[in-house]
XYZ file of C-alpha atoms in Angstrom:
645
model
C -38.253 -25.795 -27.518
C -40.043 -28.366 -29.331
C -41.207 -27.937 -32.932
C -44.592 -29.795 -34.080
C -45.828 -29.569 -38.143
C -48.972 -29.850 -37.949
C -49.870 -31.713 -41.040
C -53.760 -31.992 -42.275
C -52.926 -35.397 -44.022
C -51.138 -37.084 -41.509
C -53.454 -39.321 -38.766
C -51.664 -37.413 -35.343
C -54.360 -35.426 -33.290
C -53.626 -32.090 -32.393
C -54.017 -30.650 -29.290
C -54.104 -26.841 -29.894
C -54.794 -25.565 -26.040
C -51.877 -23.640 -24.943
C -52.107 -25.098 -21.391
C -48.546 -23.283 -20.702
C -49.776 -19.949 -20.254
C -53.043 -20.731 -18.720
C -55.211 -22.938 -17.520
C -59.048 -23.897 -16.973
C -59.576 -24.668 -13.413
C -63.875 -24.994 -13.704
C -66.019 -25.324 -16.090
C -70.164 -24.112 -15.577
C -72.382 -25.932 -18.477
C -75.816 -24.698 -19.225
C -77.053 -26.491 -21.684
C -80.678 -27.852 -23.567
C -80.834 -30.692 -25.076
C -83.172 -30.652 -28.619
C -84.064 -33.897 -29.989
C -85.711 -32.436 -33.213
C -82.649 -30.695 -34.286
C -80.459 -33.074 -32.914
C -78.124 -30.018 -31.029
C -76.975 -29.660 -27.964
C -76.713 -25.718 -27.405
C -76.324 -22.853 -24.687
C -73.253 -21.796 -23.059
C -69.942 -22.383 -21.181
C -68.195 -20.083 -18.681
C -64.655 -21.231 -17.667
C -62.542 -19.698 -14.823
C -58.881 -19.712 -15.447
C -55.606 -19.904 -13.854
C -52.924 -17.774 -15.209
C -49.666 -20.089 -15.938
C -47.084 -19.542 -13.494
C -44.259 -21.165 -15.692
C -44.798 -17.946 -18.347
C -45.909 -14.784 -17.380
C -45.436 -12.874 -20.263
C -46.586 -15.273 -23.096
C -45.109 -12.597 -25.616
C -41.508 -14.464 -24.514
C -43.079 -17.508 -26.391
C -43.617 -16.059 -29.512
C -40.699 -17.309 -31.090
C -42.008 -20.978 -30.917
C -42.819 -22.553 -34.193
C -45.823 -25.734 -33.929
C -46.932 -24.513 -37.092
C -45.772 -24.315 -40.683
C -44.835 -20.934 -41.193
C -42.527 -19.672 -38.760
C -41.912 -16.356 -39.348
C -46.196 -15.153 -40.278
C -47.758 -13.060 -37.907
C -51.984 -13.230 -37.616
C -53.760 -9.689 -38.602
C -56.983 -9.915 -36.569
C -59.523 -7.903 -38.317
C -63.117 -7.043 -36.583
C -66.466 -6.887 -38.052
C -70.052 -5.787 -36.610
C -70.611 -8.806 -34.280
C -73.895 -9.870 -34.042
C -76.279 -7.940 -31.349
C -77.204 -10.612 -28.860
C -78.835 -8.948 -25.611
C -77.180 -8.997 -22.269
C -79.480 -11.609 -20.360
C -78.933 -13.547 -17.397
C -77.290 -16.835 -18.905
C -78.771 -19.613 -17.642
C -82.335 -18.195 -17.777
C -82.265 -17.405 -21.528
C -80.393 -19.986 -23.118
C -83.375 -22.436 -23.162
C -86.255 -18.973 -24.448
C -83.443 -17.260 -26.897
C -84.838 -17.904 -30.596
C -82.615 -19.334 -32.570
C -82.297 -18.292 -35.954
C -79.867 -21.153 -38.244
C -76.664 -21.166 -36.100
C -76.721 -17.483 -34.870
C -78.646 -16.126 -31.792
C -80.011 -12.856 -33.066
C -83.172 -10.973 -32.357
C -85.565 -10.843 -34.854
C -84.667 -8.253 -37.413
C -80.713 -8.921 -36.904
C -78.809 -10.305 -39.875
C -77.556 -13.638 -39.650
C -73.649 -13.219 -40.019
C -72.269 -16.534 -39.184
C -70.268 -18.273 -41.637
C -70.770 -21.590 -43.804
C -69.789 -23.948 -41.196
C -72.282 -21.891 -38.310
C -69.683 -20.272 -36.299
C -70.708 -16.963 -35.405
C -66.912 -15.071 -36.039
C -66.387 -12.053 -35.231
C -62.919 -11.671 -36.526
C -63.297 -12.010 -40.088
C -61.580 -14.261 -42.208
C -58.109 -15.565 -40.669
C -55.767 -17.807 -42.425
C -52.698 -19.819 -41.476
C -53.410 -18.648 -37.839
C -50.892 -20.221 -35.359
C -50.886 -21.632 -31.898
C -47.413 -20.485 -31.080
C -47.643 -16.617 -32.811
C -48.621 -13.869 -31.250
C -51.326 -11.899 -32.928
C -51.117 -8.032 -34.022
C -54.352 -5.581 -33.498
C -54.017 -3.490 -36.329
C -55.689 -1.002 -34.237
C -53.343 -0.978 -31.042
C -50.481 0.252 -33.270
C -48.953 -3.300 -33.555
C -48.642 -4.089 -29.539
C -48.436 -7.784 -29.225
C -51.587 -9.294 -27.501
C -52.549 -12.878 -25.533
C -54.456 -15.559 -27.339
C -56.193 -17.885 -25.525
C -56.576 -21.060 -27.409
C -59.064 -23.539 -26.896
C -59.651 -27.006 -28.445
C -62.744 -26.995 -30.622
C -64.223 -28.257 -33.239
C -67.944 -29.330 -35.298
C -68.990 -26.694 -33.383
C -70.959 -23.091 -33.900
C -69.500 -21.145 -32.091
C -71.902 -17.555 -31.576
C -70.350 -15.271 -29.275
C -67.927 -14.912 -26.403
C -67.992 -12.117 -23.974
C -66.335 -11.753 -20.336
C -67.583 -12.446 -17.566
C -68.639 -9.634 -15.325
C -67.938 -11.659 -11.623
C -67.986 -8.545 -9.654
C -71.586 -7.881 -10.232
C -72.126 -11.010 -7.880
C -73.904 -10.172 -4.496
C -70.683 -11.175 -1.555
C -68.200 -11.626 -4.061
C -65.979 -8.885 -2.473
C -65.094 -11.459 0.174
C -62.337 -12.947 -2.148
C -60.560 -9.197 -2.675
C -58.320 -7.828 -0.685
C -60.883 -4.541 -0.615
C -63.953 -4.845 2.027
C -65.698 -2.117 -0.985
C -65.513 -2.431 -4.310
C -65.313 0.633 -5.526
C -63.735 0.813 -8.549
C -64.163 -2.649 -10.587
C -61.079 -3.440 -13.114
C -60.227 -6.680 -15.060
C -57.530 -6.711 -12.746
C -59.810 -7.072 -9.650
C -61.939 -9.191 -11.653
C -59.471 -11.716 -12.254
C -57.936 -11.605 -8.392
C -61.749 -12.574 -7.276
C -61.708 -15.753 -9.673
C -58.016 -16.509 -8.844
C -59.640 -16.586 -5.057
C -62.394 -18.310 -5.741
C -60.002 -21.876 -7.276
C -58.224 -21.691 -4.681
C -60.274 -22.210 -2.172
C -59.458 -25.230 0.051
C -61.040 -28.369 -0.394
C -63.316 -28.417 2.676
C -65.232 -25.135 1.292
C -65.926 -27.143 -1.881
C -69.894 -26.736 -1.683
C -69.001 -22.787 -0.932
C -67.058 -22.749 -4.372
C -69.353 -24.431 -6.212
C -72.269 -22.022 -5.236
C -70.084 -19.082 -6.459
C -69.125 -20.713 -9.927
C -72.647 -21.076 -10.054
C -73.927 -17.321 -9.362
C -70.810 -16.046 -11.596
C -71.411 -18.064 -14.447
C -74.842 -15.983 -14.502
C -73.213 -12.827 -13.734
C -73.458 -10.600 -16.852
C -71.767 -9.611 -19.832
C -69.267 -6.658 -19.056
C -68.121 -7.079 -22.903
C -67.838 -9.147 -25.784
C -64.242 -10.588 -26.806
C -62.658 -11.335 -30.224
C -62.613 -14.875 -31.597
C -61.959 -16.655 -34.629
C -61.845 -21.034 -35.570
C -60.202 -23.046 -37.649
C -60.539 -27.081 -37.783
C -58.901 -27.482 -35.084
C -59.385 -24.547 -32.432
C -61.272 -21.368 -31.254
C -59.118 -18.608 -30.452
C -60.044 -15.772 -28.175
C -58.500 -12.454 -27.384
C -59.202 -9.274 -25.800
C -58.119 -5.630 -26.809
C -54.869 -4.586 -24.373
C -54.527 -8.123 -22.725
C -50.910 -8.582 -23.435
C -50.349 -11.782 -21.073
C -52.077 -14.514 -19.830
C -52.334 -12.531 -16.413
C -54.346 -9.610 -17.827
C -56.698 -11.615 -20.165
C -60.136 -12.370 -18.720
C -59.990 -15.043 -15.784
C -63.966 -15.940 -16.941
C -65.391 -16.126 -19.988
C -68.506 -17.198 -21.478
C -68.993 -18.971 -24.390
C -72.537 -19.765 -26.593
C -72.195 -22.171 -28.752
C -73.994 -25.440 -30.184
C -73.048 -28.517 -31.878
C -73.789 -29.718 -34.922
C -75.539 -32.910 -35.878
C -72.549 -34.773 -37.765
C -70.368 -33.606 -34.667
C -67.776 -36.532 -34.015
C -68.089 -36.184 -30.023
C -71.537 -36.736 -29.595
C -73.606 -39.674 -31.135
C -77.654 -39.584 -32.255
C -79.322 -42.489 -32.602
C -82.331 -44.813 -31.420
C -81.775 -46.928 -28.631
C -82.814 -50.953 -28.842
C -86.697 -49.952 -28.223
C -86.380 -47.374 -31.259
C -86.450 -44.206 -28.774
C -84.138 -41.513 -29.752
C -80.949 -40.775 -27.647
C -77.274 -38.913 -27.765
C -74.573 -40.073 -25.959
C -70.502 -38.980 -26.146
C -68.042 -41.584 -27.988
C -64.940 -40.529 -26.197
C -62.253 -41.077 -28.623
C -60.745 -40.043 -31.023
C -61.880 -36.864 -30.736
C -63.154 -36.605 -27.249
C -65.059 -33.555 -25.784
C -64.094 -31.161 -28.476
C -66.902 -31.464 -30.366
C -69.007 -31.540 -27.371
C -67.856 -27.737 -25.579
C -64.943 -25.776 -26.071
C -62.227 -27.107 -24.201
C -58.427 -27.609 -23.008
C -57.794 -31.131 -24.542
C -54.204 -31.839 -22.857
C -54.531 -34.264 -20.041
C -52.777 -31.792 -17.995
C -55.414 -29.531 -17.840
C -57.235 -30.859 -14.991
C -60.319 -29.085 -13.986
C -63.679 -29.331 -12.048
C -66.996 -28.988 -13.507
C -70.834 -28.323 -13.116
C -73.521 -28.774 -15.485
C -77.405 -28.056 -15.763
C -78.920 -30.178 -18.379
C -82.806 -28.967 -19.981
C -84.044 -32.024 -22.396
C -88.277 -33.349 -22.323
C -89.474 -34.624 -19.269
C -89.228 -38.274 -21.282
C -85.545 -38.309 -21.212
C -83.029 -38.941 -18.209
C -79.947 -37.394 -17.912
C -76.432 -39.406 -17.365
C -73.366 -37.789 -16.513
C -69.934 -37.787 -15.433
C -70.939 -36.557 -11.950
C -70.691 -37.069 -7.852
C -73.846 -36.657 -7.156
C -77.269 -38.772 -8.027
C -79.116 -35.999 -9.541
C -83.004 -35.665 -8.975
C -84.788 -33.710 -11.866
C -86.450 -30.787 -11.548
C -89.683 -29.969 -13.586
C -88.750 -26.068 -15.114
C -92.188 -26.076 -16.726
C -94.674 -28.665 -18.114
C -92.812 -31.205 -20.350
C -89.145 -29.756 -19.720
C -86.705 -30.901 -16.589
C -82.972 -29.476 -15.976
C -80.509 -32.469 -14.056
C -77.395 -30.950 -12.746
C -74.364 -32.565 -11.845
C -70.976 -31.760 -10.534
C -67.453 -33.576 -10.010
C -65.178 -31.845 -7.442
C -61.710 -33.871 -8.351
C -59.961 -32.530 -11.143
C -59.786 -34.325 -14.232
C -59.221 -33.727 -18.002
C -61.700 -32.754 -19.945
C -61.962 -35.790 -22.207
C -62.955 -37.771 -19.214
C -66.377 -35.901 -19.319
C -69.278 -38.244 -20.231
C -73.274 -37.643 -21.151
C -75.866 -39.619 -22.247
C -79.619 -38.486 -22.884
C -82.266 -40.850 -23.627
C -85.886 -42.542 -22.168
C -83.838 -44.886 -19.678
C -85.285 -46.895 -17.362
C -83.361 -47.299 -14.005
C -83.189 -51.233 -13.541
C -83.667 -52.715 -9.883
C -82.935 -56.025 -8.816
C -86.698 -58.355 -7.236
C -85.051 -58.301 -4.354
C -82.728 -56.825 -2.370
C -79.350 -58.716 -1.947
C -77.673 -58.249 1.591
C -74.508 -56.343 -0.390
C -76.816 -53.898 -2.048
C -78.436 -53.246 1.525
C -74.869 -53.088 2.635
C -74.292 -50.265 0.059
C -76.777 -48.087 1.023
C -75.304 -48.524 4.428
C -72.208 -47.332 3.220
C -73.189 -44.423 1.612
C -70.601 -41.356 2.224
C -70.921 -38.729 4.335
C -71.977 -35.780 2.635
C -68.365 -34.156 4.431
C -65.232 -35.337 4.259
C -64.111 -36.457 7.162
C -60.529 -35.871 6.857
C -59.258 -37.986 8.914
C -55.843 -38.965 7.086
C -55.214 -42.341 6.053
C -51.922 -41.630 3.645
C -50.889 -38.485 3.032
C -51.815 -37.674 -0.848
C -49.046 -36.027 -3.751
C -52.136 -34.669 -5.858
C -53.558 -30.877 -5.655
C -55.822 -30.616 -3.045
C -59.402 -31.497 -3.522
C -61.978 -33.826 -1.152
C -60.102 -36.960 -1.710
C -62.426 -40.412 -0.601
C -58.113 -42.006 0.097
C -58.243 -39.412 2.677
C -61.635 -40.584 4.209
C -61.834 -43.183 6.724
C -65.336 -44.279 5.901
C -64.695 -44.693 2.546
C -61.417 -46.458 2.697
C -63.630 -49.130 4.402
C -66.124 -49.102 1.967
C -66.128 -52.459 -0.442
C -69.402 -51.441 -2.243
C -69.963 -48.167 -3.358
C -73.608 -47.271 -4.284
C -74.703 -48.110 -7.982
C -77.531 -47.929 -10.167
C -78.329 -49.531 -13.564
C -79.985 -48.192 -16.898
C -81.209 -49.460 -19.539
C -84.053 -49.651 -21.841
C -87.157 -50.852 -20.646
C -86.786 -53.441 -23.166
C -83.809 -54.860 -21.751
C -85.208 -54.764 -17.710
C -85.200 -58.949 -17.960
C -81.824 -59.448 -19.038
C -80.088 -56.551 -17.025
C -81.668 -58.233 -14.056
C -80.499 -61.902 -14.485
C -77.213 -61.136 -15.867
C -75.829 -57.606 -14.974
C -77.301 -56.700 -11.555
C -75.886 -59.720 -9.341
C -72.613 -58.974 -10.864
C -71.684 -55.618 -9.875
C -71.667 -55.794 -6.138
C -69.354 -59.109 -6.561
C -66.799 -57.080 -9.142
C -67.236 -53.728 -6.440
C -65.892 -55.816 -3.592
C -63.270 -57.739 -5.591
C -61.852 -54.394 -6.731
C -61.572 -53.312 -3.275
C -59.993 -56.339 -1.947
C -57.066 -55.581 -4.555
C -56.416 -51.862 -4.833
C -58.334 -50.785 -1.619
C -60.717 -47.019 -1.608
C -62.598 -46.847 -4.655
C -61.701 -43.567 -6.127
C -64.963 -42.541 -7.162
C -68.784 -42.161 -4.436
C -71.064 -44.127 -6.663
C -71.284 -45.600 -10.072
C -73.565 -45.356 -12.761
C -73.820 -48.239 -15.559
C -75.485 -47.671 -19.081
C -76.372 -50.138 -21.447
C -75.685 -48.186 -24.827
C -77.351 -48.200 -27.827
C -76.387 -51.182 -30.590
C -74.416 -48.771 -32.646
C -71.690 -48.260 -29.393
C -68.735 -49.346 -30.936
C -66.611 -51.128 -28.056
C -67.813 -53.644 -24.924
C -67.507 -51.167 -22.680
C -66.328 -47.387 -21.634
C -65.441 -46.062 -18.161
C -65.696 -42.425 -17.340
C -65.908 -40.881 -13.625
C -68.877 -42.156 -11.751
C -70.620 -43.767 -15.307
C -69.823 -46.518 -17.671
C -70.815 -47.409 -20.700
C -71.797 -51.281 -21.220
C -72.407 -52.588 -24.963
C -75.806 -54.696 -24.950
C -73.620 -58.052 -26.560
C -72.072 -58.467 -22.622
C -75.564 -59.264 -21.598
C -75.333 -61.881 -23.932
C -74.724 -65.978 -23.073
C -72.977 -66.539 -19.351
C -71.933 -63.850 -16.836
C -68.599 -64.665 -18.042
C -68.468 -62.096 -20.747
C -70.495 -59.569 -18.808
C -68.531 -60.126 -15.617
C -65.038 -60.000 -17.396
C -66.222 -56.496 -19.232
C -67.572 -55.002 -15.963
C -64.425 -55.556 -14.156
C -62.303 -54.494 -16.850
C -64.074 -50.849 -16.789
C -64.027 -51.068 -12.738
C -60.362 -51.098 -13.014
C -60.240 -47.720 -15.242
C -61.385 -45.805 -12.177
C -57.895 -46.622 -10.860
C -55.778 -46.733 -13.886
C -56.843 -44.535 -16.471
C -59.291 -41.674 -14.484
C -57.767 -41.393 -11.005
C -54.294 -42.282 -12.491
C -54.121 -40.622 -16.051
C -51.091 -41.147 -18.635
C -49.914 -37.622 -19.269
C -49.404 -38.539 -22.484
C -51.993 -39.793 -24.783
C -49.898 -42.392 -26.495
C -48.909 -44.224 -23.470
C -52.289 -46.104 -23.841
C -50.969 -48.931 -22.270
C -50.870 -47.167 -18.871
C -54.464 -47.524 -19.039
C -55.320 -50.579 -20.508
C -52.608 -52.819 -20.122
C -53.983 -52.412 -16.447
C -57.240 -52.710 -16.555
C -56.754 -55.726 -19.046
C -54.243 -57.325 -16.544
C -57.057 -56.464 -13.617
C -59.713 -57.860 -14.996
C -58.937 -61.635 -15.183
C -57.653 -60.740 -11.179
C -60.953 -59.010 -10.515
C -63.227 -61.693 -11.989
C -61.624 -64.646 -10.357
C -62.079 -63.430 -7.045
C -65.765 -62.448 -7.763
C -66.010 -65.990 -8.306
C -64.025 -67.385 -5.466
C -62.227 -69.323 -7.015
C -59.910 -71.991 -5.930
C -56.100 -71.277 -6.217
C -55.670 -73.971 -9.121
C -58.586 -73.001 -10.599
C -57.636 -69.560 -10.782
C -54.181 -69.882 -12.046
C -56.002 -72.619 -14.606
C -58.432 -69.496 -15.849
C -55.893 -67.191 -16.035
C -53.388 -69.314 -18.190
C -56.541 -69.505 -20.669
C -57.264 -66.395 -20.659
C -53.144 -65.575 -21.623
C -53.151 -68.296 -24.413
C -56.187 -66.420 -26.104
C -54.493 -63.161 -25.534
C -51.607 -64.275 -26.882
C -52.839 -65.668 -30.246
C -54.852 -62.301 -30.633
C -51.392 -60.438 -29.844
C -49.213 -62.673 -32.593
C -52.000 -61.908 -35.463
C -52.179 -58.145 -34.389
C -48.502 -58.134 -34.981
C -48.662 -60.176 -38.150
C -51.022 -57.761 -39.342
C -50.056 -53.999 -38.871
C -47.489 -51.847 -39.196
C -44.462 -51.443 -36.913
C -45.403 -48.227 -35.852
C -48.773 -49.051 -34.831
C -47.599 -51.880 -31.842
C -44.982 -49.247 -30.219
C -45.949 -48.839 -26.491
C -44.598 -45.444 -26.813
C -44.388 -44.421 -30.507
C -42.769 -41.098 -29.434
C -39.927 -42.710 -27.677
C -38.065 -40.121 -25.873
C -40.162 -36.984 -26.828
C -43.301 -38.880 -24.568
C -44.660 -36.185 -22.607
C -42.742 -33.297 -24.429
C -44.709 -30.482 -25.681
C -44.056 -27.145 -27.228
C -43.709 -23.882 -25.370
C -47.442 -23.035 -25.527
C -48.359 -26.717 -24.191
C -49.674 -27.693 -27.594
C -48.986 -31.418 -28.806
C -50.019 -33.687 -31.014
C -51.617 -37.496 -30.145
C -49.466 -39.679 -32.379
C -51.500 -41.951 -35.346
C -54.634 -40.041 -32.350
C -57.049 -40.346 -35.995
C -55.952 -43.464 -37.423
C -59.232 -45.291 -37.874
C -57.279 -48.669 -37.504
C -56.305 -48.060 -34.223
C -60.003 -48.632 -33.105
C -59.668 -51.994 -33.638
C -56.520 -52.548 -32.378
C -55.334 -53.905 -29.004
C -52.172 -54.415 -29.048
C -51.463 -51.608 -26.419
C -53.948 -54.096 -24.607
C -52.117 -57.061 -24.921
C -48.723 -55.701 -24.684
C -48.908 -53.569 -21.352
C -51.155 -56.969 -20.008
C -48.300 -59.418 -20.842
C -45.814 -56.928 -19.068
C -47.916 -56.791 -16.052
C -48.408 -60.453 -16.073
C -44.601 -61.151 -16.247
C -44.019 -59.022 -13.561
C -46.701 -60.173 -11.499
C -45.098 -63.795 -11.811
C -41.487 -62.931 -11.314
C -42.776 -61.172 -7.916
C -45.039 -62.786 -6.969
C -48.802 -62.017 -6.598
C -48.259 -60.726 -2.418
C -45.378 -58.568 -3.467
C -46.834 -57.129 -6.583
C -50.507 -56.599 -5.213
C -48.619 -54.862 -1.889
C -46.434 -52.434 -4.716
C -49.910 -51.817 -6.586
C -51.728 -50.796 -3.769
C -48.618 -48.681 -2.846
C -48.357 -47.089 -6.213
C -52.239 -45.896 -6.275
C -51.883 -43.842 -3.054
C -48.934 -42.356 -3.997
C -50.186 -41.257 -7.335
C -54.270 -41.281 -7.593
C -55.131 -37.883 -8.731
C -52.040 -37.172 -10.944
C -51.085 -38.069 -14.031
C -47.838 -40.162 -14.939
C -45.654 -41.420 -17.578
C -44.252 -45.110 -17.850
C -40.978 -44.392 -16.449
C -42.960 -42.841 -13.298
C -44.285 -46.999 -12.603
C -41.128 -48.155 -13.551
C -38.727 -46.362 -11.322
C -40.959 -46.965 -8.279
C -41.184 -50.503 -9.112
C -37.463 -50.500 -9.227
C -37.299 -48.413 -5.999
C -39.994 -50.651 -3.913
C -39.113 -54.552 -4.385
C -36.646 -56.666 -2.839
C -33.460 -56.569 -4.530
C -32.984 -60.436 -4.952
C -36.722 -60.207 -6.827
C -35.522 -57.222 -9.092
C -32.787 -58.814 -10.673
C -35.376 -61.660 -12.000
C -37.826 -59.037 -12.939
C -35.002 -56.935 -14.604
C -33.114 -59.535 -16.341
């Protein structure tokens, strides 16, 4: 059992999710964007999984994360606000709004000072790892489900009533439903994520129509800075509580996962920062990288704005009424929740004069809208509709793309970043093989974007100074973010502090990448790269000189990397330390150890590991010793003694 202090003046990020006990397998966004009020509000349903490691999380509640072991919670109720019963996704873009509560007019307002709409009353010192006591059910211990969360307002959660769902019955065991219980309830979502991977459109459709099912009651929840906490009267284990829930909710303008500004022609726009914080502040979530999950999400904003997201598909709007349009998207492999990227704002989709023959051979390439199936490795991952397991797309060097930008910046984005990408695209593929992800959006962010560049699934961010000078900077950022769909989405650290995992590869990548977009000789290749590490190298040396020993530790939690508590809950060591934006020593490190072993190995060897190591591992997440051992396991053993010794 591990023990985390959670200390408010120390710079570690907590994760709070108890991931251990359950798990969200889908999340179902509905959500309108408002410009004026700079919010992003509506509501979230998540279908769970029941952990199979604990099944009676009241064995856990002798597990101390927080400071005071031995307290127990009281959970006290109060009138919660009256909020009718309405078919979600119809009403949360007409409910009126009233501050940070939804309440019909004549209802009293009873959120608190920070907008969250709690229907617990005031809780103190609440803990991850204790279990909670209903004064009302005579003491009986109950679950708590624990969510990350925070700069939110939260207004009310309620269960989900999936039985009311027209053809639902066919994941029971019962041809009639006769009698509905939580029980059955929870067996038809427990059906429903397990479906196999070639009835993925199927599943979708049903967490679509249950995540407007109705209310069949509301639950008890409570937040603190860190977490919203959920429980329901008599659900004394993960297994009994609620397998979907809704929650309504909105954000708040100083929220630290989503930023407002103006882009570079002075149009307002929101788009998510990713770290520190990630998605937190953005929906209710599981934080912990192992929480992998699908999602879908229906996004309302003016009919000026265009919707971005972290998504399969290439979503067409569609007009709701005059002046509004909902975008949905959806992403079928399972990924954490901090991957999850959005970005509203009046972008203009930038096209090349002319088309090139490689973005003619793109189109060509486009996937099939099935799986094929026809196995090309056989993968380690949970099952999902894998593109390593489709023929066509192992073949595929291009994958489709599109560009956006502001209209302001159409000239540049067309002379500098649109002859690039189908160059990086196929240089990528030469080196690790299937691109992991169908298509590829790329955004240039607003000035205030505070890195070159950020990857998520199917969209990456580009800052506007890479459009700058030569394609050299440009070129060198855009492969550097191509390589995160390999290291760092499809192949996740499973702990957050193992940085390097992520961009010690993409950093090592990206100087392979670019010189083979150029086609470049042999010497002159090797002459680029030894630049490249001389510059690195100097930047590495006054990083060092210049913070603290702590802060250049590839993994600063040594041999507890990857440990967490009995509930799942963690913390991301120095995760708020506002030096460590600027930092790259992770970077530089993890590159240099790449490099050496690259060298020692020699580029066939290495490249033919690499290649190895994806299909093995794409669509799991791994610690260092996880590349390590297979390296070990994989090259000849008159090359491992160099690279050992």
């Amino acid at each position: 059992m591990m023990d985390i202090k959670l200390d408010p003046s120390q710079d570690d990020l907590p994760l709070m999710a108890n991931t251990n006990h359950i798990l969200v397998k889908h999340y179902v966004l509905d959500l309108d964007v408002d410009f004026e009020c700079q919010v992003i509000e509506g509501t979230i349903v998540l279908f769970f999984e029941d952990g199979n490691r604990l099944k009676q999380w009241s064995s856990s509640s002798k597990e101390t994360c927080q400071m005071e072991p031995n307290e127990a919670c009281t959970l006290r109720t109060s009138e919660p606000c009256h909020i009718p019963v309405t078919n979600a996704r119809s009403s949360s873009s007409k409910m009126e709004y009233n501050n940070f509560a939804i309440c019909g007019k004549g209802d009293r307002d009873i959120s608190d000072k920070d907008g969250n709409h709690d229907n617990q009353g005031q809780v103190s010192g609440i803990s991850i790892s204790k279990y909670c006591r209903d004064t009302e059910t005579h003491g009986r211990e109950e679950f708590l489900l624990v969510l990350d969360c925070c700069d939110l307002s939260v207004l009310k959660v309620e269960e989900v009533d999936v039985a009311a769902v027209p053809g639902i019955e066919k994941f029971t065991r019962s041809p009639k439903l006769t009698v509905i219980s939580e029980e059955l309830r929870n067996e038809m979502v427990r059906e429903l994520v397990a479906l196999p991977a070639d009835h993925w459109r199927e599943q979708l459709d049903y967490f679509a129509r249950c995540s407007q099912a109705p209310s069949c009651g509301e639950l008890f929840f409570d937040t603190d800075n860190w977490s919203l906490r959920i429980r329901k009267t008599g659900a004394q284990t993960a297994t009994d509580f609620p397998h979907a829930i809704r929650i309504w909710y909105k954000t708040k303008p100083e929220g630290r996962s989503v930023t407002w500004t103006s882009d570079q022609c002075g149009r307002p726009c929101v788009y998510t920062m990713g770290s520190p914080i990630n998605n937190r502040a953005l929906f209710p979530c599981q934080e912990p990288p192992v929480a992998m999950s699908t999602w879908q999400a229906t996004i309302r904003a003016a009919a000026s704005f265009v919707v971005l997201m972290s998504g399969e598909n290439f979503a067409k709007p569609t007009q709701l009424q005059e002046g509004c349009l909902s975008w949905h998207y959806y992403v079928t492999m399972p990924m954490p929740a901090s991957t999850f990227t959005i970005a509203v704002g009046c972008w203009t989709e930038m096209k090349p004069e002319t088309d090139s023959p490689r973005d003619l051979e793109a189109e060509r390439f486009l996937p099939p809208s099935e799986p094929d199936f026809r196995h090309v490795a056989v993968c380690s991952h949970m099952e999902y509709p894998c593109r390593f397991q489709s023929a066509s797309a192992t073949t595929q060097e291009i994958i489709p793309h599109r560009v956006f930008a502001p209209v302001c910046l159409r000239d540049v984005c067309q002379k500098t970043l649109l002859p690039l990408i189908p160059l990086c695209l196929s240089a990528a593929h030469s080196v690790l093989g299937t691109h992991p992800f169908s298509r590829l959006d790329i955004l240039i962010v607003p000035a205030n974007f505070p890195s070159l560049g950020m990857a998520s699934p199917h969209i990456v961010f580009l800052s506007q100074s890479t459009l700058t000078g030569m394609s050299h900077l440009c070129g060198t950022r855009l492969c550097h973010e191509i390589a995160h769909a390999w290291f760092g989405l499809v192949i996740g650290a499973r702990d957050w502090t193992e940085e390097w995992l992520s961009e010690g590869f993409a950093t090592h990548l990206e100087d392979v990448f670019w010189v083979k977009a150029l086609q470049l000789s042999h010497p002159e290749a090797r002459e680029y790269q030894e630049l490249r590490a001389c510059l690195r190298w100097h930047r590495l040396q006054d990083e060092l000189h210049n913070s603290t020993e702590d802060m250049q530790v590839l993994r600063p939690r040594k041999e507890k990397t990857g440990q967490v508590s009995d509930s799942g809950a963690c913390v991301v060591k120095h995760g708020l330390n506002p030096e460590k934006t600027f930092m790259q020593v992770h970077y530089l490190k993890g590159y240099f150890l790449l490099r050496f072993l690259a060298r020692t190995l020699g580029d066939e060897t290495y490249f033919s590991f690499l290649r190895k190591f994806v299909h093995m591992f794409h669509g799991q997440l791994i610690l260092s010793q996880n590349f390590l051992e297979m390296l070990l396991e994989n090259i000849p053993e008159e090359k491992k003694a160099r690279a050992v010794y």
